[in-house]
Amino acid sequence: MPSLPVSEDSLSEAELLARLFPNGGEMGERIRQLDWSATLLGPVHGWPQSLRTAVSIMLGSRFPMMVHWGPELVHFYNDGYATILQTKHPGALGQPAKPWWLEMWPFLLEIFGPVLAGQTTYFENSLVLPNRQGFIEEAYFTFSHSPIYNEQGTVGGIFVTALETTTTVVQHRRLALLSQLTAQTALAAELAEAAQHIMAALSTNTADIPFALLYTHDQFTPHAQLRAWFGLPAGEPTAPATLTVVPQQQDRRGWPLATVLAQHKPLHIPSLEECFGPLPPGLWPEAPTQALLLPLAMNEAVPLQRTVLIVGVHPRRPLDEAYRAFFDLVADYASRALVRATVISEARRLNQALREINESLDSFVHIVAHDLRGPVTNLDSLIKAYYEETPGPDREYIVGFLQQEIQRLGGTTQGLMQVLQAQYAAAIPTDMPVAWHDVYVNVRSEVSILLAQQQGTLTADFQAASITGYPQAFLESILKNLVTNALKYRSPERAPVVRVHTFREGKTTLLLVADNGRGIDLLKDRERLFQPFTRLTAEGEGAGLGLHMIRTLIYRRNGTLEVDSALGLGTTFTVRLPE
């Protein structure tokens, strides 16, 4: 005989809950275990069928769902919605809505009002600002709220279906930034231009990057320079114009740039307020509280320069794995932009150098044609005269002239070869810093015999600027010519004294070579001084190419060669070399 259905009245609360909601995963179990008599809804025996049905449908779905019931909108939710609630789970179950959603209650009332009046609402990728992780969070949802009618035909509750789309919305926003970064930097042909374009691109997404600073450090300077920025006022403690790169000199209350450059890995600043005090708010009411320092990989493109990008962290998004991966991509894209601009700039510089070399070779050919014509003509005439003379003293006299002319021709040819050798040596780039002391030692060795013959004194002081980034052959050619001239054109009244000195003016290295020689009448000879194959006196040896050669080399490096002189007192040559 079949058994009769057991009446609800004969079932305990636990038995009735088990009958009504036998499934539902974790939340089904929590609903069955909760003492509902201690909640605003009371024992489950008193629940209307409309509520029971709504909860049963909710638990049977894998889609995130929630039910609000009664005037206080008591919570029910399934496993899918539990994931959305994060730290509000499981405490919100069976509790009225308002205490659990105070941070966004005005926003929810705007939604609940129409639904309680019988309307259904739908929002797609809507911004929601819950506090699920201990802070107000930027989140996005596609959700619908529908009225649940009770047995009296009025709205007794709200049925919520929701899908969190935060990841999708934020990822689209971040991908758009990376596209901007690529597009805005694509045509940058200089490092400074690329830095400005990087900042312009980053500033299109102040939600994910509330501020950014770009610092570059040249190897031969003790400070990094602020090259581009947005979101923070330049020159203030949060965005100083320079930062030390020496770890021992690093300010504890400031950006630890020296640490990042030393370790060459990203560094997280968890509390900006400890470093700088409160920062001004940006897109959101809350100011950024965290930042990342990202060293940019310049590879071999700029071997003597290092770059660090400082970025602020969104105050309403967690710095999770996805956010860090985004910053890694930003650093990678920015690095590529800087390298690309540097390569383009270097290619243009090399093309310009090649054009200048071609022009120099054209000029060199004209010089050779002009200055070798005379010796060749003389040799030809002397050889004809030699054959026309009979053997004897006159012939030997002609041979003497031939030897002198050959020696003069050899000296001219050697001078021309020095010009070519120095030009090509100067065109070779160097990746290593060069010590001025090493340059001086080699030059002193080469002029030692002449220095001894003249009973001269040669001194040097490189303390103010001991290293430079120029090729050693280039520097030796300049210094040797200046020192040799100072010794050759000494004053007949005293032993020569030559002083070599280097120092810096900003990013320019200055080389001074001063002597106590006879001096130069600059009013008369300034223009002639640097012309090729020009000698101001008949004394001494040489082809008159030295000053012309080194000025040409210096100019090709965007430098200058200046001269200051007083007759009877001496001359000072000043070489300015931009680093």
XYZ file of C-alpha atoms in Angstrom, residues 233-457:
225
model
C 53.408 68.596 -10.846
C 56.997 68.631 -12.119
C 59.521 70.101 -9.719
C 57.553 69.109 -6.627
C 58.824 66.402 -4.215
C 56.624 63.841 -5.983
C 58.183 64.667 -9.380
C 61.650 66.209 -8.831
C 63.635 67.376 -11.832
C 66.550 65.119 -10.810
C 67.026 62.001 -8.675
C 70.291 60.615 -7.371
C 71.473 57.287 -8.752
C 73.870 56.682 -5.858
C 72.183 54.280 -3.362
C 74.029 55.761 -0.364
C 72.695 59.246 -1.204
C 69.103 58.119 -1.792
C 66.456 59.910 0.287
C 64.288 57.549 2.312
C 61.288 59.810 1.666
C 61.424 59.842 -2.111
C 61.540 57.665 -5.199
C 64.135 54.852 -4.751
C 65.426 55.186 -8.302
C 68.976 54.210 -7.359
C 67.726 50.876 -5.993
C 65.829 50.101 -9.190
C 68.811 50.943 -11.394
C 71.097 48.811 -9.234
C 68.763 45.785 -9.151
C 67.225 46.293 -12.601
C 63.852 44.875 -11.639
C 60.433 46.415 -10.851
C 59.943 47.832 -7.376
C 56.571 48.202 -5.606
C 55.925 51.215 -3.363
C 53.041 50.067 -1.095
C 52.501 53.398 0.695
C 53.029 56.660 -1.151
C 51.791 58.587 1.856
C 54.775 57.389 3.908
C 57.109 58.743 1.206
C 55.381 61.973 0.194
C 52.364 62.560 2.441
C 48.857 62.628 0.933
C 48.787 62.902 -2.866
C 46.107 64.883 -4.732
C 43.156 62.795 -6.012
C 42.808 62.167 -9.711
C 39.970 60.524 -11.613
C 38.618 58.973 -8.388
C 37.881 60.620 -5.043
C 40.658 58.567 -3.437
C 44.267 59.544 -4.180
C 46.675 56.848 -5.429
C 48.376 55.057 -2.555
C 50.718 52.741 -4.473
C 53.203 52.967 -7.331
C 55.566 50.803 -9.367
C 59.050 51.675 -10.616
C 59.676 49.879 -13.912
C 63.197 49.758 -15.407
C 62.958 49.891 -19.194
C 65.098 47.501 -21.219
C 67.065 49.649 -23.667
C 69.283 46.736 -24.802
C 72.306 47.779 -26.824
C 70.504 50.677 -28.486
C 71.571 53.207 -25.850
C 74.397 51.476 -23.947
C 75.264 54.501 -21.825
C 71.700 55.463 -20.867
C 69.219 53.852 -18.481
C 65.517 54.640 -18.174
C 62.938 54.112 -15.420
C 59.172 54.545 -15.782
C 57.273 55.323 -12.558
C 53.525 54.608 -12.679
C 50.751 55.147 -10.165
C 48.378 52.317 -9.255
C 44.578 52.631 -9.542
C 43.222 53.241 -6.009
C 40.054 51.248 -6.795
C 41.593 48.165 -8.404
C 43.689 45.475 -6.663
C 47.292 45.169 -7.807
C 46.731 41.574 -8.836
C 48.543 39.362 -11.325
C 46.576 40.734 -14.302
C 47.331 44.338 -13.305
C 51.044 43.587 -12.912
C 51.052 41.830 -16.294
C 49.531 44.968 -17.824
C 52.298 47.110 -16.343
C 54.890 44.662 -17.693
C 53.382 45.166 -21.165
C 53.411 48.945 -20.727
C 57.107 48.778 -19.835
C 57.801 46.512 -22.810
C 55.917 48.761 -25.265
C 57.620 51.873 -23.872
C 61.042 50.206 -24.118
C 60.403 49.262 -27.731
C 59.300 52.805 -28.540
C 62.463 54.305 -27.038
C 64.717 51.760 -28.754
C 62.955 52.315 -32.085
C 63.321 56.100 -31.812
C 66.986 55.699 -30.876
C 67.665 53.413 -33.826
C 65.972 55.850 -36.216
C 67.912 58.757 -34.733
C 71.184 56.844 -34.956
C 70.448 55.840 -38.561
C 69.840 59.479 -39.438
C 73.030 60.490 -37.664
C 75.022 57.863 -39.536
C 73.501 58.929 -42.855
C 74.440 62.505 -42.083
C 77.928 61.368 -41.107
C 78.255 59.496 -44.399
C 77.189 62.586 -46.322
C 79.736 64.641 -44.419
C 82.437 62.046 -45.069
C 81.631 62.136 -48.773
C 81.819 65.913 -48.715
C 85.070 65.675 -46.785
C 86.495 63.242 -49.349
C 85.521 65.583 -52.164
C 87.282 68.407 -50.358
C 90.243 66.128 -49.692
C 90.559 65.266 -53.389
C 90.630 68.971 -54.269
C 93.287 69.595 -51.625
C 95.398 66.705 -52.940
C 95.057 67.851 -56.549
C 95.988 71.412 -55.647
C 98.812 70.802 -53.203
C 100.536 67.948 -55.021
C 100.544 69.721 -58.390
C 103.418 72.010 -57.394
C 105.788 69.293 -56.067
C 105.022 67.048 -59.052
C 105.733 69.869 -61.496
C 108.975 70.675 -59.700
C 110.081 67.047 -59.746
C 109.331 66.779 -63.444
C 111.379 69.917 -64.187
C 114.285 68.760 -62.019
C 114.368 65.334 -63.678
C 114.466 66.938 -67.139
C 117.256 69.270 -66.000
C 119.137 66.285 -64.574
C 119.141 64.489 -67.910
C 120.074 67.641 -69.789
C 123.166 68.211 -67.630
C 126.400 66.401 -68.175
C 127.801 64.423 -65.239
C 129.480 66.726 -62.768
C 128.872 69.150 -59.914
C 125.782 70.720 -61.554
C 124.130 67.338 -61.752
C 124.863 66.649 -58.100
C 123.423 70.042 -57.271
C 120.188 69.064 -59.070
C 120.113 65.758 -57.131
C 120.186 67.751 -53.897
C 117.146 69.728 -55.056
C 115.417 66.466 -55.975
C 115.983 65.061 -52.508
C 114.587 68.192 -50.880
C 111.526 68.122 -53.109
C 110.936 64.421 -52.392
C 111.167 65.079 -48.651
C 108.663 67.930 -48.954
C 106.336 65.740 -50.972
C 106.655 62.948 -48.388
C 105.776 65.337 -45.564
C 102.726 66.581 -47.437
C 101.580 63.028 -48.158
C 102.057 61.989 -44.518
C 99.978 64.960 -43.381
C 97.197 64.034 -45.761
C 97.256 60.448 -44.503
C 96.959 61.707 -40.901
C 93.876 63.665 -41.873
C 92.222 60.569 -43.318
C 93.282 58.320 -40.437
C 91.983 60.690 -37.785
C 88.689 61.269 -39.633
C 87.929 57.573 -39.903
C 89.040 56.830 -36.344
C 86.702 59.553 -35.084
C 83.820 58.040 -36.987
C 84.109 54.773 -35.071
C 81.701 54.833 -32.083
C 82.774 53.671 -28.645
C 80.692 51.906 -26.013
C 83.290 52.312 -23.261
C 84.225 55.470 -21.374
C 87.748 56.735 -22.066
C 89.996 58.104 -19.329
C 91.695 61.398 -20.171
C 94.741 60.214 -18.236
C 95.207 57.309 -20.696
C 94.975 59.735 -23.617
C 97.535 62.028 -21.975
C 99.996 59.198 -21.258
C 100.044 58.118 -24.914
C 100.421 61.669 -26.208
C 103.197 62.485 -23.734
C 105.063 59.388 -24.869
C 104.845 60.473 -28.517
C 106.075 64.027 -27.854
C 108.703 63.055 -25.260
C 111.670 63.570 -27.616
C 110.446 66.981 -28.737
C 109.684 67.907 -25.116
C 113.234 66.999 -24.093
C 114.779 68.880 -27.035
C 112.872 72.012 -26.103
C 113.558 71.533 -22.373
C 109.836 72.019 -21.906
C 107.353 71.263 -19.143
